[in-house]
Short mmCIF file of C-alpha atoms in Angstrom, two decimals:
data_model
loop_
_atom_site.label_atom_id
_atom_site.label_comp_id
_atom_site.label_asym_id
_atom_site.label_seq_id
_atom_site.Cartn_x
_atom_site.Cartn_y
_atom_site.Cartn_z
CA MET A 1 -29.91 26.29 108.80
CA ARG A 2 -32.14 25.77 105.78
CA ILE A 3 -30.24 24.26 102.85
CA LEU A 4 -31.50 23.89 99.28
CA ILE A 5 -29.76 21.21 97.20
CA ASP A 6 -29.72 21.60 93.42
CA GLU A 7 -31.37 18.93 91.30
CA CYS A 8 -28.07 18.09 89.59
CA LEU A 9 -26.74 16.67 92.88
CA PRO A 10 -27.60 13.25 94.28
CA VAL A 11 -30.56 13.33 96.65
CA GLN A 12 -28.53 11.34 99.20
CA LEU A 13 -26.35 14.42 99.75
CA ARG A 14 -29.04 15.84 102.04
CA HIS A 15 -28.26 13.15 104.61
CA ILE A 16 -24.84 14.65 105.43
CA PHE A 17 -26.50 17.81 106.77
CA VAL A 18 -27.49 16.42 110.17
CA GLY A 19 -29.28 19.00 112.28
CA HIS A 20 -30.18 21.16 109.27
CA ASP A 21 -33.35 21.43 107.20
CA ALA A 22 -31.97 20.19 103.87
CA ARG A 23 -34.36 19.99 100.92
CA THR A 24 -33.90 19.28 97.24
CA VAL A 25 -35.08 21.38 94.31
CA VAL A 26 -37.16 18.40 93.18
CA ARG A 27 -38.86 18.07 96.59
CA MET A 28 -39.72 21.77 96.47
CA SER A 29 -41.23 21.25 92.96
CA TRP A 30 -38.86 23.87 91.53
CA ARG A 31 -37.32 21.69 88.84
CA SER A 32 -38.62 23.88 86.00
CA LEU A 33 -37.13 27.11 87.38
CA THR A 34 -34.10 28.75 85.79
CA ASN A 35 -31.11 29.48 88.03
CA GLY A 36 -32.16 33.09 88.60
CA GLU A 37 -35.73 32.08 89.42
CA LEU A 38 -34.42 29.32 91.65
CA LEU A 39 -32.23 31.68 93.68
CA ALA A 40 -35.15 34.12 94.03
CA ALA A 41 -37.48 31.32 95.17
CA ALA A 42 -34.89 30.11 97.69
CA GLU A 43 -34.69 33.62 99.13
CA ARG A 44 -38.48 33.95 99.30
CA GLU A 45 -38.68 30.65 101.18
CA GLN A 46 -35.91 31.84 103.52
CA PHE A 47 -33.28 29.27 102.68
CA ASP A 48 -29.88 30.14 104.11
CA LEU A 49 -27.77 28.27 101.59
CA PHE A 50 -27.94 26.87 98.07
CA ILE A 51 -25.59 24.03 97.16
CA THR A 52 -24.92 23.22 93.51
CA ALA A 53 -22.39 21.74 91.10
CA ASP A 54 -23.16 24.44 88.50
CA ALA A 55 -19.86 26.33 88.28
CA ARG A 56 -21.48 29.02 86.07
CA ILE A 57 -23.66 30.44 88.85
CA PRO A 58 -20.94 32.67 90.36
CA SER A 59 -20.23 34.30 87.00
CA THR A 60 -23.83 34.65 85.84
CA HIS A 61 -25.59 35.84 89.00
CA ASP A 62 -24.96 38.66 91.46
CA ILE A 63 -24.81 36.61 94.64
CA GLY A 64 -23.72 39.63 96.68
CA ARG A 65 -27.25 41.06 96.65
CA LEU A 66 -28.77 37.84 98.02
CA HIS A 67 -29.49 36.95 101.62
CA LEU A 68 -28.34 33.40 101.12
CA ALA A 69 -24.95 31.80 100.61
CA VAL A 70 -23.99 29.60 97.66
CA VAL A 71 -21.68 26.60 97.88
CA VAL A 72 -20.38 25.18 94.60
CA VAL A 73 -19.11 21.61 94.69
CA PRO A 74 -16.73 20.28 92.00
CA THR A 75 -18.86 17.43 90.69
CA ASN A 76 -22.23 15.76 90.90
CA ARG A 77 -20.78 12.26 91.19
CA ARG A 78 -21.89 10.72 94.46
CA LYS A 79 -18.75 8.63 94.89
CA VAL A 80 -16.56 11.76 94.74
CA LEU A 81 -18.92 13.80 96.94
CA ASP A 82 -18.77 11.06 99.57
CA GLN A 83 -14.98 11.45 99.63
CA ILE A 84 -15.12 15.23 100.19
CA THR A 85 -17.98 15.36 102.68
CA HIS A 86 -15.74 17.02 105.29
CA ALA A 87 -14.84 19.83 102.86
CA ILE A 88 -18.50 20.36 101.94
CA LEU A 89 -19.53 20.53 105.59
CA ALA A 90 -16.69 22.97 106.33
CA ALA A 91 -17.79 25.22 103.45
CA VAL A 92 -21.39 25.14 104.67
CA ALA A 93 -20.33 25.97 108.24
CA GLN A 94 -18.32 29.00 107.06
CA ALA A 95 -20.84 30.21 104.46
CA LYS A 96 -22.07 33.77 104.81
CA PRO A 97 -25.07 35.40 103.11
CA GLY A 98 -24.19 36.96 99.78
CA GLU A 99 -20.99 34.96 99.42
CA ILE A 100 -19.91 32.02 97.31
CA ALA A 101 -17.78 29.16 98.62
CA ILE A 102 -16.17 26.87 96.08
CA VAL A 103 -15.23 23.39 97.24
CA SER A 104 -12.26 21.94 95.36
CA LEU A 105 -11.10 18.41 94.89
CA PRO A 106 -7.98 17.55 96.85
CA ASN A 107 -4.80 17.35 94.84
CA PRO A 108 -4.11 13.71 94.10
CA ALA A 109 -0.81 12.36 95.29
CA ARG A 110 1.60 12.29 92.42
CA ARG A 111 3.40 9.12 91.68
CA PRO A 112 7.13 9.47 91.21
CA ARG A 113 8.27 9.26 87.62
CA ARG A 114 10.12 6.20 86.54
CA PRO A 115 13.45 6.86 84.88
CA ARG A 116 13.41 6.35 81.14
CA THR A 117 15.10 3.29 79.80
CA ARG A 118 16.82 3.39 76.47
#
């Protein structure tokens, strides 16, 4: 699978995609492209998947007409991405052309409330 990683994500993210051809927007010299141009270029170069933290892409682009899948991650912070690697890999494995997969952060465990003292 050919995976294109958005420039807003840490370059180290490509290392989790073992066995895939994962490239960054910067490595492809596509940094100056707008999102629409970027998706078109990814299709031309036959990428199978585009991974980004830009939550606006699903609402501003018609992904259904594309031959690549889009995975949207909840943040660009490497520390957080490292904690949800399994969810990212699962979304990539299930991704289908023309569809968007949104990876969410797990719900944090809630601490019990302390009773109020008067």
